Amino acid sequence: MKSNTAISVEKLSKEFRLRGNRHILSGIFRPEWQTATAVSEVDIAIASGEAVAFLGPNGAGKTTTTKMLTGLIKPTSGQLHVLGYSPFERNYAFLKKIGLVMGNKAGLNWDLSARQSFELLQKLYEIPISAYHGRVKELTELLQVSHVLDSQVRKLSLGERMKLELIGAILHDPEILFLDEPTIGLDISSKRNVRKFLSYLHEQGKTLLLTSHDMDDIVEVCDRALVINHGRIIFDDSMDKLSHQYSNIRYARLEFVDASPNRSFAEKYGEVLEAKGNKLVIGADKKQIMKVIATISDKYPIQDVAIERVPLELIIEDLYTKTP
Amino acid sequence: MRKLRIKHTLRVVLASQKEQIRSETAFLANFWADVLTAIIYVVTQTVFIDLLFRRAGLIAGYSRNDFFFLMFVNQFTYFSTTRLLALPMFLLVDSVRFGHFDLMMLRPVPLRAYLYARAIKPISTLLAAVPSLLIFGAMIDWSRLNIGLSSVILGIIVWISGYFIFRTFIFALAYPVFTEGDATDSLSGFFWTASMNQMPYQNLPQFMKVLSLFIIPTLLMTAGTVAVILMKGTSATIVVSSVAASLLLSIVFKIMWKRALNNYSSASS
């Protein structure tokens, strides 16, 4: 393992035992068990200081992999080292070097204020008291939540709570931060604030592994993407390379004076993504896109046009569909 | 190193308990119902025992005074087992079911110590236990109890053994949450054992005495302890068998805990 490697994974697999009975009674008296493979022989290497997006459709194996990397669940087979530690051994020195933020799980006590919960974290992680006060001040100011630090957590808005959860997860200054949907349910302004903060952590040299279905999180924070589907890694390279193979394609977002042409007409000229009311989204080679617009507008007058690169959502979706 | 780790764990336990007290006192009205229930139970039991012993001088070799002592130990056991051992198991089952166990596992402290410290509610435990113990304690004529220093020490050994046996027993009831995904109903089953504690131990059939070592440990903790302290019956057998059972079941507990963590699949995000 190289000295600057933060995460090193070789042939990592995880299988779960599931009950297979269809009938209630036979399930009680004669349970049949089936094995489901959640992660299959995955190889990952992440260097210290990288910000990596971990992408995949629901059930692809992202969360299971993250849970193995943090030591929450035991791998069925494979080699796994995070900062040189075997995560499942729950070495305290290792636990002090990682942080985990799960967008839908609360780590703060809802009956108390965030400050009171942070006091317990200070004891748990043995943060020197002066460093602790400085860090709480710095992080709450950065995330603009200083004013709610002493309010009961249950009375806060989702955005405020999420920011405070994030602070709780990094109060001990972890080297690696695992983030699972950190902006889920937040409004645009809070999302922007959290993304800015994650970029700041990345600049500080922290290693980030970010799982999110919000592509704006990925684009703004990460410089590399790992895409997993059916428990296997199907893409592992820079964000630029991810979109590179789609760089010759453009999408035209057209708004017509009257109704949009029907789908079968539009499909003669390119890939139709959306055809609804007086709107049409059509994709074609970037050299052809102007010609496509001109041809369509001959028959159907257009009142507004926007030409865009292929959105990351579509690139990822395309990758998933190409996976056997 | 080990000393430092113990010191750190103690600091975390104290900080967690401080947080629990803050949580409890945030909802003051919550635990008054608990106190009231405990007092009503004690008063009705006291009246019933008093009436019973007015008609019969001795029941199964126990005088009225002995029986109040049995009730005193019973209450002490009840609060110790429910508040200090069962509550953490209910928290364990809930946190595994809903995924909060993940966050506990990430803390750099011994997992069980942290779980217990997060579950035990010191204020409500004291408020519920102290009135009950005071009322039963006041009903006992302590000077008339047939006890000696050695019998008290042996009784405490039996009680502590029972405590460790109960720890394995209650964890066995919670264990299915790691394999099946839920254990709420099986865990609630421990309450039936609480109703079987108020029986004079030496008069129980042999199979009940054996059962008390493994599946009704609260019976051993109350009736067994009282039989030893009041020097009724064969103390040596009770002491030896309870210590042996607790050692055996403590090993079983460690194996089960390790298996539970290996089986933990973590609730989906």
Coordinates of C-alpha atoms in Angstrom, one line a residue, chain A residues 14 16-17 19 33 63 67 70-74 88 90 92 95-96 98-100 102 104-107 109 111-112 116-117 119-121 123-126 152 154 168 180, chain B residues 4-5 8 11-12 15-16 18-20 22-23 26-27 98-111 114 118 179-180 258 261-262 264-269:
Chain A
K14 CA -20.4 -8.8 0.5
F16 CA -26.4 -11.2 2.5
R17 CA -28.5 -14.1 3.6
R19 CA -35.3 -15.3 3.6
W33 CA -32.4 -18.9 2.8
T63 CA -24.1 2.1 0.8
K67 CA -20.5 0.6 5.4
T70 CA -16.3 2.5 7.8
G71 CA -16.2 -0.9 9.6
L72 CA -20.0 -1.1 10.2
I73 CA -20.4 -4.4 8.4
K74 CA -18.0 -7.2 7.9
F88 CA -14.1 -3.9 11.0
R90 CA -13.0 -0.9 15.2
Y92 CA -10.2 3.5 18.2
L95 CA -12.5 5.6 14.4
K96 CA -11.0 9.0 15.4
I98 CA -12.9 9.0 10.0
G99 CA -16.3 10.8 9.9
L100 CA -19.6 9.6 8.5
M102 CA -25.7 10.0 6.6
N104 CA -31.3 10.6 6.8
K105 CA -29.8 9.6 10.2
A106 CA -29.6 11.8 13.2
G107 CA -26.5 11.8 15.3
N109 CA -29.8 14.4 20.4
D111 CA -34.1 16.8 23.0
L112 CA -31.0 18.9 23.5
Q116 CA -24.8 20.0 24.4
S117 CA -24.4 17.1 21.9
E119 CA -19.9 18.5 24.4
L120 CA -20.4 14.8 24.5
L121 CA -18.5 14.5 21.1
K123 CA -15.3 13.9 25.4
L124 CA -15.8 10.9 23.0
Y125 CA -13.1 12.1 20.6
E126 CA -10.9 13.6 23.4
Q152 CA -33.2 22.5 20.9
R154 CA -36.0 19.2 17.3
G168 CA -20.9 16.9 14.5
D180 CA -24.1 9.6 2.1
Chain B
L4 CA -6.0 5.5 30.0
R5 CA -8.6 3.7 28.0
H8 CA -11.6 7.7 28.8
R11 CA -15.4 10.1 31.2
V12 CA -17.6 9.2 28.2
A15 CA -20.8 12.7 29.9
S16 CA -23.4 10.4 28.4
K18 CA -25.1 14.0 32.0
E19 CA -26.7 14.2 28.6
Q20 CA -29.3 11.7 29.6
R22 CA -30.5 16.9 30.5
S23 CA -32.8 14.9 28.2
A26 CA -36.3 18.4 29.3
F27 CA -39.6 16.5 29.7
F98 CA -33.7 1.9 12.5
G99 CA -30.0 2.2 11.7
H100 CA -28.8 4.3 14.6
F101 CA -26.6 1.6 15.7
D102 CA -24.2 2.6 12.9
L103 CA -23.5 5.9 14.7
M104 CA -22.8 4.1 18.0
M105 CA -20.4 1.7 16.2
L106 CA -18.4 4.7 14.9
R107 CA -17.6 6.1 18.4
P108 CA -14.1 5.4 19.7
V109 CA -15.2 3.8 22.9
P110 CA -16.2 0.3 24.0
L111 CA -19.5 -0.3 22.2
Y114 CA -21.5 3.4 25.2
R118 CA -27.0 6.0 26.2
T179 CA -30.3 -12.2 12.2
E180 CA -34.1 -11.6 11.6
K258 CA -19.2 -11.2 18.6
L261 CA -21.6 -7.9 15.2
N262 CA -20.5 -10.2 12.5
Y264 CA -24.9 -7.0 11.6
S265 CA -26.1 -5.9 8.2
S266 CA -27.0 -2.3 9.1
A267 CA -30.4 -0.9 8.2
S268 CA -30.4 0.5 4.7
S269 CA -29.8 4.2 4.3

